Amino acid sequence: VKECTKKDEL
Amino acid sequence: MNIFRLAGDLSHLLAIIILLLKIWKTRSCAGISGKSQVLFAIVYLTRYLDLFTTYISLYNSIMKIVFIAASGATLYLMYVKFKATYDHNHDSFRIEFLLIPCVILALIINHDFTVMEILWTFSIYLESVAILPQLFLVSKTGEAESITSHYLFALGSYRALYLLNWIYRYMAESHYDLIAIFAGVVQTILYCDFFYLYITKVLKGKKLQLPA
């Protein structure tokens, strides 16, 4: 599992 | 987008609408902390700078614009239009005690040492504690109007629902963001005492009154 930092949340 | 995330966003939107309607209908912002509202405005402005750099979806962009606009409208109503009703004396929380640690923490613990990333991280940390001046005001006056309680409940539920969303995303998509999760847990914990009072008092038709 890789930490994802894509900011698709509010 | 899963059901928890959507419910969280709608709860957040509902909270903002309740607050605006309360102030507009009663022509008063009594019982509302202007300092918390200033902190929320800072949160939205620093987090949603990516409106200019990254397109995610129409939903995402519209929600960000609505949050910023509603936050600006709330500040206008509190500090300009209905300024006379603002509860100055009770809203005495020192926000620098929140702002400064959040800046420092964002500079130390972040995903990437870039301006955008540090501002995003700062906004996540700040959001987690931005409600403290409001809770402080409620504890100082010892009570909250029902409508203010509904606002706080919707606002607190939003991050609690996001926690469920993060659990879901971790299991379904192997997606997680430790900074958001840590801050989200802190944020939700800060509301626990209020949630308890809301469920045991406000939902039974009583006014939210703190024990003397």
PDB file of C-alpha atoms in Angstrom:
ATOM      1  CA  VAL A   1       0.000   0.000   0.000  1.00  0.00           C
ATOM      2  CA  LYS A   2       1.416   3.325  -1.037  1.00  0.00           C
ATOM      3  CA  GLU A   3       0.417   6.569   0.549  1.00  0.00           C
ATOM      4  CA  CYS A   4      -1.305   8.747  -2.004  1.00  0.00           C
ATOM      5  CA  THR A   5      -1.239  12.508  -1.653  1.00  0.00           C
ATOM      6  CA  LYS A   6      -3.466  13.395  -4.562  1.00  0.00           C
ATOM      7  CA  LYS A   7      -5.838  15.995  -3.175  1.00  0.00           C
ATOM      8  CA  ASP A   8      -9.198  14.971  -4.552  1.00  0.00           C
ATOM      9  CA  GLU A   9     -11.010  15.634  -1.279  1.00  0.00           C
ATOM     10  CA  LEU A  10     -12.402  18.849   0.126  1.00  0.00           C
TER      11      LEU A  10
ATOM     12  CA  MET B   1     -16.596   9.108  -4.442  1.00  0.00           C
ATOM     13  CA  ASN B   2     -18.239   6.852  -1.895  1.00  0.00           C
ATOM     14  CA  ILE B   3     -21.341   7.306   0.242  1.00  0.00           C
ATOM     15  CA  PHE B   4     -19.380   8.421   3.345  1.00  0.00           C
ATOM     16  CA  ARG B   5     -17.503  11.055   1.410  1.00  0.00           C
ATOM     17  CA  LEU B   6     -20.684  12.374  -0.215  1.00  0.00           C
ATOM     18  CA  ALA B   7     -22.525  12.393   3.119  1.00  0.00           C
ATOM     19  CA  GLY B   8     -19.562  14.223   4.680  1.00  0.00           C
ATOM     20  CA  ASP B   9     -19.533  16.890   1.996  1.00  0.00           C
ATOM     21  CA  LEU B  10     -23.299  17.360   2.204  1.00  0.00           C
ATOM     22  CA  SER B  11     -23.087  17.628   5.976  1.00  0.00           C
ATOM     23  CA  HIS B  12     -20.393  20.290   5.586  1.00  0.00           C
ATOM     24  CA  LEU B  13     -22.531  22.160   3.081  1.00  0.00           C
ATOM     25  CA  LEU B  14     -25.573  21.879   5.354  1.00  0.00           C
ATOM     26  CA  ALA B  15     -23.603  23.311   8.288  1.00  0.00           C
ATOM     27  CA  ILE B  16     -22.552  26.348   6.265  1.00  0.00           C
ATOM     28  CA  ILE B  17     -26.111  26.922   5.007  1.00  0.00           C
ATOM     29  CA  ILE B  18     -27.589  26.577   8.520  1.00  0.00           C
ATOM     30  CA  LEU B  19     -25.148  29.178   9.814  1.00  0.00           C
ATOM     31  CA  LEU B  20     -25.856  31.659   7.030  1.00  0.00           C
ATOM     32  CA  LEU B  21     -29.626  31.194   7.373  1.00  0.00           C
ATOM     33  CA  LYS B  22     -29.476  31.571  11.146  1.00  0.00           C
ATOM     34  CA  ILE B  23     -27.641  34.864  10.891  1.00  0.00           C
ATOM     35  CA  TRP B  24     -29.797  36.120   8.043  1.00  0.00           C
ATOM     36  CA  LYS B  25     -33.206  35.158   9.504  1.00  0.00           C
ATOM     37  CA  THR B  26     -32.514  36.330  13.053  1.00  0.00           C
ATOM     38  CA  ARG B  27     -30.550  39.367  11.830  1.00  0.00           C
ATOM     39  CA  SER B  28     -28.042  38.417  14.499  1.00  0.00           C
ATOM     40  CA  CYS B  29     -24.797  36.550  14.940  1.00  0.00           C
ATOM     41  CA  ALA B  30     -25.109  36.247  18.710  1.00  0.00           C
ATOM     42  CA  GLY B  31     -23.535  33.048  19.985  1.00  0.00           C
ATOM     43  CA  ILE B  32     -21.333  32.598  16.926  1.00  0.00           C
ATOM     44  CA  SER B  33     -17.569  32.943  17.199  1.00  0.00           C
ATOM     45  CA  GLY B  34     -16.222  35.344  14.594  1.00  0.00           C
ATOM     46  CA  LYS B  35     -12.765  34.013  15.362  1.00  0.00           C
ATOM     47  CA  SER B  36     -13.698  30.475  14.342  1.00  0.00           C
ATOM     48  CA  GLN B  37     -15.221  31.900  11.172  1.00  0.00           C
ATOM     49  CA  VAL B  38     -12.006  33.817  10.410  1.00  0.00           C
ATOM     50  CA  LEU B  39     -10.025  30.589  10.908  1.00  0.00           C
ATOM     51  CA  PHE B  40     -12.352  28.677   8.565  1.00  0.00           C
ATOM     52  CA  ALA B  41     -11.912  31.394   5.922  1.00  0.00           C
ATOM     53  CA  ILE B  42      -8.129  30.998   6.240  1.00  0.00           C
ATOM     54  CA  VAL B  43      -8.558  27.204   5.958  1.00  0.00           C
ATOM     55  CA  TYR B  44     -10.542  27.450   2.712  1.00  0.00           C
ATOM     56  CA  LEU B  45      -8.300  30.090   1.159  1.00  0.00           C
ATOM     57  CA  THR B  46      -5.067  28.206   1.863  1.00  0.00           C
ATOM     58  CA  ARG B  47      -6.424  24.779   0.873  1.00  0.00           C
ATOM     59  CA  TYR B  48      -8.335  25.682  -2.251  1.00  0.00           C
ATOM     60  CA  LEU B  49      -5.529  27.588  -3.944  1.00  0.00           C
ATOM     61  CA  ASP B  50      -5.292  24.470  -6.120  1.00  0.00           C
ATOM     62  CA  LEU B  51      -8.437  25.709  -7.893  1.00  0.00           C
ATOM     63  CA  PHE B  52      -5.943  27.608 -10.027  1.00  0.00           C
ATOM     64  CA  THR B  53      -3.474  24.775 -10.540  1.00  0.00           C
ATOM     65  CA  THR B  54      -5.273  21.421 -10.559  1.00  0.00           C
ATOM     66  CA  TYR B  55      -8.606  20.451 -12.043  1.00  0.00           C
ATOM     67  CA  ILE B  56     -10.158  17.413 -10.369  1.00  0.00           C
ATOM     68  CA  SER B  57     -13.853  17.519 -11.259  1.00  0.00           C
ATOM     69  CA  LEU B  58     -16.684  19.976 -11.727  1.00  0.00           C
ATOM     70  CA  TYR B  59     -18.133  18.801  -8.394  1.00  0.00           C
ATOM     71  CA  ASN B  60     -14.821  19.452  -6.666  1.00  0.00           C
ATOM     72  CA  SER B  61     -14.388  22.934  -8.132  1.00  0.00           C
ATOM     73  CA  ILE B  62     -17.976  24.008  -7.445  1.00  0.00           C
ATOM     74  CA  MET B  63     -17.839  22.838  -3.826  1.00  0.00           C
ATOM     75  CA  LYS B  64     -14.572  24.688  -3.256  1.00  0.00           C
ATOM     76  CA  ILE B  65     -15.987  27.888  -4.722  1.00  0.00           C
ATOM     77  CA  VAL B  66     -19.187  27.522  -2.652  1.00  0.00           C
ATOM     78  CA  PHE B  67     -17.186  27.019   0.569  1.00  0.00           C
ATOM     79  CA  ILE B  68     -15.021  30.059  -0.084  1.00  0.00           C
ATOM     80  CA  ALA B  69     -18.007  32.219  -1.079  1.00  0.00           C
ATOM     81  CA  ALA B  70     -20.134  31.117   1.887  1.00  0.00           C
ATOM     82  CA  SER B  71     -17.237  31.720   4.247  1.00  0.00           C
ATOM     83  CA  GLY B  72     -16.781  35.228   2.850  1.00  0.00           C
ATOM     84  CA  ALA B  73     -20.530  35.891   3.145  1.00  0.00           C
ATOM     85  CA  THR B  74     -20.522  34.724   6.777  1.00  0.00           C
ATOM     86  CA  LEU B  75     -17.634  37.062   7.624  1.00  0.00           C
ATOM     87  CA  TYR B  76     -19.404  39.934   5.859  1.00  0.00           C
ATOM     88  CA  LEU B  77     -22.613  39.348   7.831  1.00  0.00           C
ATOM     89  CA  MET B  78     -20.731  39.064  11.126  1.00  0.00           C
ATOM     90  CA  TYR B  79     -18.206  41.847  10.799  1.00  0.00           C
ATOM     91  CA  VAL B  80     -20.111  44.352   8.627  1.00  0.00           C
ATOM     92  CA  LYS B  81     -23.862  43.929   8.283  1.00  0.00           C
ATOM     93  CA  PHE B  82     -24.771  42.620  11.745  1.00  0.00           C
ATOM     94  CA  LYS B  83     -21.633  43.781  13.540  1.00  0.00           C
ATOM     95  CA  ALA B  84     -23.711  45.256  16.383  1.00  0.00           C
ATOM     96  CA  THR B  85     -24.945  41.787  17.361  1.00  0.00           C
ATOM     97  CA  TYR B  86     -21.488  40.214  17.465  1.00  0.00           C
ATOM     98  CA  ASP B  87     -20.633  38.762  20.858  1.00  0.00           C
ATOM     99  CA  HIS B  88     -17.275  40.512  21.273  1.00  0.00           C
ATOM    100  CA  ASN B  89     -16.708  40.010  24.979  1.00  0.00           C
ATOM    101  CA  HIS B  90     -17.277  36.274  24.994  1.00  0.00           C
ATOM    102  CA  ASP B  91     -15.322  35.596  21.796  1.00  0.00           C
ATOM    103  CA  SER B  92     -11.998  36.017  23.531  1.00  0.00           C
ATOM    104  CA  PHE B  93     -10.034  32.959  22.397  1.00  0.00           C
ATOM    105  CA  ARG B  94      -6.503  33.924  21.304  1.00  0.00           C
ATOM    106  CA  ILE B  95      -6.250  32.563  17.767  1.00  0.00           C
ATOM    107  CA  GLU B  96      -2.493  33.077  17.555  1.00  0.00           C
ATOM    108  CA  PHE B  97      -2.233  30.112  19.946  1.00  0.00           C
ATOM    109  CA  LEU B  98      -3.712  28.001  17.148  1.00  0.00           C
ATOM    110  CA  LEU B  99      -2.231  29.737  14.105  1.00  0.00           C
ATOM    111  CA  ILE B 100       1.410  29.698  15.185  1.00  0.00           C
ATOM    112  CA  PRO B 101       1.610  25.999  16.161  1.00  0.00           C
ATOM    113  CA  CYS B 102      -0.173  25.062  12.915  1.00  0.00           C
ATOM    114  CA  VAL B 103       2.341  27.030  10.848  1.00  0.00           C
ATOM    115  CA  ILE B 104       5.256  25.409  12.681  1.00  0.00           C
ATOM    116  CA  LEU B 105       3.777  21.910  12.437  1.00  0.00           C
ATOM    117  CA  ALA B 106       3.038  22.362   8.722  1.00  0.00           C
ATOM    118  CA  LEU B 107       6.665  23.370   8.151  1.00  0.00           C
ATOM    119  CA  ILE B 108       7.940  20.301  10.014  1.00  0.00           C
ATOM    120  CA  ILE B 109       5.472  17.553   9.105  1.00  0.00           C
ATOM    121  CA  ASN B 110       4.366  17.675   5.463  1.00  0.00           C
ATOM    122  CA  HIS B 111       4.405  15.492   2.375  1.00  0.00           C
ATOM    123  CA  ASP B 112       6.587  17.817   0.359  1.00  0.00           C
ATOM    124  CA  PHE B 113       8.441  21.057   1.114  1.00  0.00           C
ATOM    125  CA  THR B 114       6.699  23.200  -1.502  1.00  0.00           C
ATOM    126  CA  VAL B 115       4.561  26.301  -1.017  1.00  0.00           C
ATOM    127  CA  MET B 116       1.324  24.637  -2.160  1.00  0.00           C
ATOM    128  CA  GLU B 117       1.903  21.518  -0.119  1.00  0.00           C
ATOM    129  CA  ILE B 118       2.786  23.422   3.051  1.00  0.00           C
ATOM    130  CA  LEU B 119      -0.282  25.658   2.667  1.00  0.00           C
ATOM    131  CA  TRP B 120      -2.453  22.554   2.174  1.00  0.00           C
ATOM    132  CA  THR B 121      -0.931  20.908   5.256  1.00  0.00           C
ATOM    133  CA  PHE B 122      -1.352  24.105   7.290  1.00  0.00           C
ATOM    134  CA  SER B 123      -5.023  24.263   6.298  1.00  0.00           C
ATOM    135  CA  ILE B 124      -5.565  20.647   7.355  1.00  0.00           C
ATOM    136  CA  TYR B 125      -3.968  21.264  10.768  1.00  0.00           C
ATOM    137  CA  LEU B 126      -5.795  24.556  11.228  1.00  0.00           C
ATOM    138  CA  GLU B 127      -9.169  23.088  10.307  1.00  0.00           C
ATOM    139  CA  SER B 128      -8.780  20.437  12.980  1.00  0.00           C
ATOM    140  CA  VAL B 129      -8.675  23.091  15.724  1.00  0.00           C
ATOM    141  CA  ALA B 130     -10.584  25.970  14.097  1.00  0.00           C
ATOM    142  CA  ILE B 131     -13.744  25.178  16.057  1.00  0.00           C
ATOM    143  CA  LEU B 132     -12.047  25.770  19.427  1.00  0.00           C
ATOM    144  CA  PRO B 133     -12.935  29.502  19.647  1.00  0.00           C
ATOM    145  CA  GLN B 134     -16.584  28.535  18.986  1.00  0.00           C
ATOM    146  CA  LEU B 135     -16.566  25.813  21.656  1.00  0.00           C
ATOM    147  CA  PHE B 136     -14.820  28.254  23.993  1.00  0.00           C
ATOM    148  CA  LEU B 137     -17.574  30.827  23.393  1.00  0.00           C
ATOM    149  CA  VAL B 138     -20.275  28.232  24.118  1.00  0.00           C
ATOM    150  CA  SER B 139     -18.509  27.224  27.329  1.00  0.00           C
ATOM    151  CA  LYS B 140     -18.164  30.874  28.377  1.00  0.00           C
ATOM    152  CA  THR B 141     -21.827  31.708  27.884  1.00  0.00           C
ATOM    153  CA  GLY B 142     -22.800  28.251  29.176  1.00  0.00           C
ATOM    154  CA  GLU B 143     -25.400  27.671  26.481  1.00  0.00           C
ATOM    155  CA  ALA B 144     -26.101  27.592  22.753  1.00  0.00           C
ATOM    156  CA  GLU B 145     -29.255  28.236  20.775  1.00  0.00           C
ATOM    157  CA  SER B 146     -30.718  25.121  19.142  1.00  0.00           C
ATOM    158  CA  ILE B 147     -29.881  26.370  15.668  1.00  0.00           C
ATOM    159  CA  THR B 148     -26.256  26.926  16.696  1.00  0.00           C
ATOM    160  CA  SER B 149     -26.212  23.363  18.057  1.00  0.00           C
ATOM    161  CA  HIS B 150     -27.524  22.016  14.750  1.00  0.00           C
ATOM    162  CA  TYR B 151     -24.782  23.939  12.958  1.00  0.00           C
ATOM    163  CA  LEU B 152     -22.109  22.487  15.229  1.00  0.00           C
ATOM    164  CA  PHE B 153     -23.504  18.979  14.883  1.00  0.00           C
ATOM    165  CA  ALA B 154     -23.506  19.133  11.068  1.00  0.00           C
ATOM    166  CA  LEU B 155     -20.012  20.636  11.038  1.00  0.00           C
ATOM    167  CA  GLY B 156     -18.650  17.993  13.415  1.00  0.00           C
ATOM    168  CA  SER B 157     -20.345  15.134  11.575  1.00  0.00           C
ATOM    169  CA  TYR B 158     -18.624  16.142   8.362  1.00  0.00           C
ATOM    170  CA  ARG B 159     -15.130  15.133   9.490  1.00  0.00           C
ATOM    171  CA  ALA B 160     -16.442  12.079  11.345  1.00  0.00           C
ATOM    172  CA  LEU B 161     -17.974  10.918   8.036  1.00  0.00           C
ATOM    173  CA  TYR B 162     -14.669  11.624   6.323  1.00  0.00           C
ATOM    174  CA  LEU B 163     -13.024   9.220   8.784  1.00  0.00           C
ATOM    175  CA  LEU B 164     -15.379   6.491   7.535  1.00  0.00           C
ATOM    176  CA  ASN B 165     -14.549   7.566   3.978  1.00  0.00           C
ATOM    177  CA  TRP B 166     -10.834   7.155   4.697  1.00  0.00           C
ATOM    178  CA  ILE B 167     -11.349   3.684   6.173  1.00  0.00           C
ATOM    179  CA  TYR B 168     -13.370   2.763   3.082  1.00  0.00           C
ATOM    180  CA  ARG B 169     -10.774   4.178   0.707  1.00  0.00           C
ATOM    181  CA  TYR B 170      -7.965   2.397   2.497  1.00  0.00           C
ATOM    182  CA  MET B 171      -9.753  -0.914   2.043  1.00  0.00           C
ATOM    183  CA  ALA B 172     -11.194  -0.348  -1.429  1.00  0.00           C
ATOM    184  CA  GLU B 173      -8.489   1.722  -3.132  1.00  0.00           C
ATOM    185  CA  SER B 174      -5.438   1.315  -0.880  1.00  0.00           C
ATOM    186  CA  HIS B 175      -5.533   5.088  -0.638  1.00  0.00           C
ATOM    187  CA  TYR B 176      -4.600   6.930   2.517  1.00  0.00           C
ATOM    188  CA  ASP B 177      -3.143  10.243   3.612  1.00  0.00           C
ATOM    189  CA  LEU B 178      -1.688  10.153   7.120  1.00  0.00           C
ATOM    190  CA  ILE B 179      -1.725  13.925   7.639  1.00  0.00           C
ATOM    191  CA  ALA B 180      -5.420  14.176   6.779  1.00  0.00           C
ATOM    192  CA  ILE B 181      -6.265  11.125   8.889  1.00  0.00           C
ATOM    193  CA  PHE B 182      -4.352  12.338  11.950  1.00  0.00           C
ATOM    194  CA  ALA B 183      -5.890  15.828  11.760  1.00  0.00           C
ATOM    195  CA  GLY B 184      -9.342  14.365  11.059  1.00  0.00           C
ATOM    196  CA  VAL B 185      -9.155  12.208  14.178  1.00  0.00           C
ATOM    197  CA  VAL B 186      -8.121  15.214  16.303  1.00  0.00           C
ATOM    198  CA  GLN B 187     -10.905  17.307  14.768  1.00  0.00           C
ATOM    199  CA  THR B 188     -13.550  14.676  15.488  1.00  0.00           C
ATOM    200  CA  ILE B 189     -12.343  14.124  19.064  1.00  0.00           C
ATOM    201  CA  LEU B 190     -12.764  17.841  19.781  1.00  0.00           C
ATOM    202  CA  TYR B 191     -16.477  17.513  18.987  1.00  0.00           C
ATOM    203  CA  CYS B 192     -17.126  14.407  21.111  1.00  0.00           C
ATOM    204  CA  ASP B 193     -18.188  16.278  24.229  1.00  0.00           C
ATOM    205  CA  PHE B 194     -20.496  18.425  22.134  1.00  0.00           C
ATOM    206  CA  PHE B 195     -21.930  15.374  20.326  1.00  0.00           C
ATOM    207  CA  TYR B 196     -22.783  13.875  23.699  1.00  0.00           C
ATOM    208  CA  LEU B 197     -24.618  17.009  24.834  1.00  0.00           C
ATOM    209  CA  TYR B 198     -26.359  17.324  21.477  1.00  0.00           C
ATOM    210  CA  ILE B 199     -27.713  13.789  21.549  1.00  0.00           C
ATOM    211  CA  THR B 200     -28.692  13.777  25.217  1.00  0.00           C
ATOM    212  CA  LYS B 201     -30.188  17.292  25.308  1.00  0.00           C
ATOM    213  CA  VAL B 202     -30.874  19.039  21.999  1.00  0.00           C
ATOM    214  CA  LEU B 203     -32.455  16.031  20.298  1.00  0.00           C
ATOM    215  CA  LYS B 204     -34.785  15.680  23.278  1.00  0.00           C
ATOM    216  CA  GLY B 205     -36.012  19.215  22.736  1.00  0.00           C
ATOM    217  CA  LYS B 206     -33.941  20.796  25.488  1.00  0.00           C
ATOM    218  CA  LYS B 207     -31.657  23.739  25.115  1.00  0.00           C
ATOM    219  CA  LEU B 208     -27.956  23.024  25.101  1.00  0.00           C
ATOM    220  CA  GLN B 209     -26.944  24.210  28.545  1.00  0.00           C
ATOM    221  CA  LEU B 210     -23.692  23.328  30.206  1.00  0.00           C
ATOM    222  CA  PRO B 211     -23.730  22.241  33.832  1.00  0.00           C
ATOM    223  CA  ALA B 212     -22.823  25.209  36.048  1.00  0.00           C
TER     224      ALA B 212
END
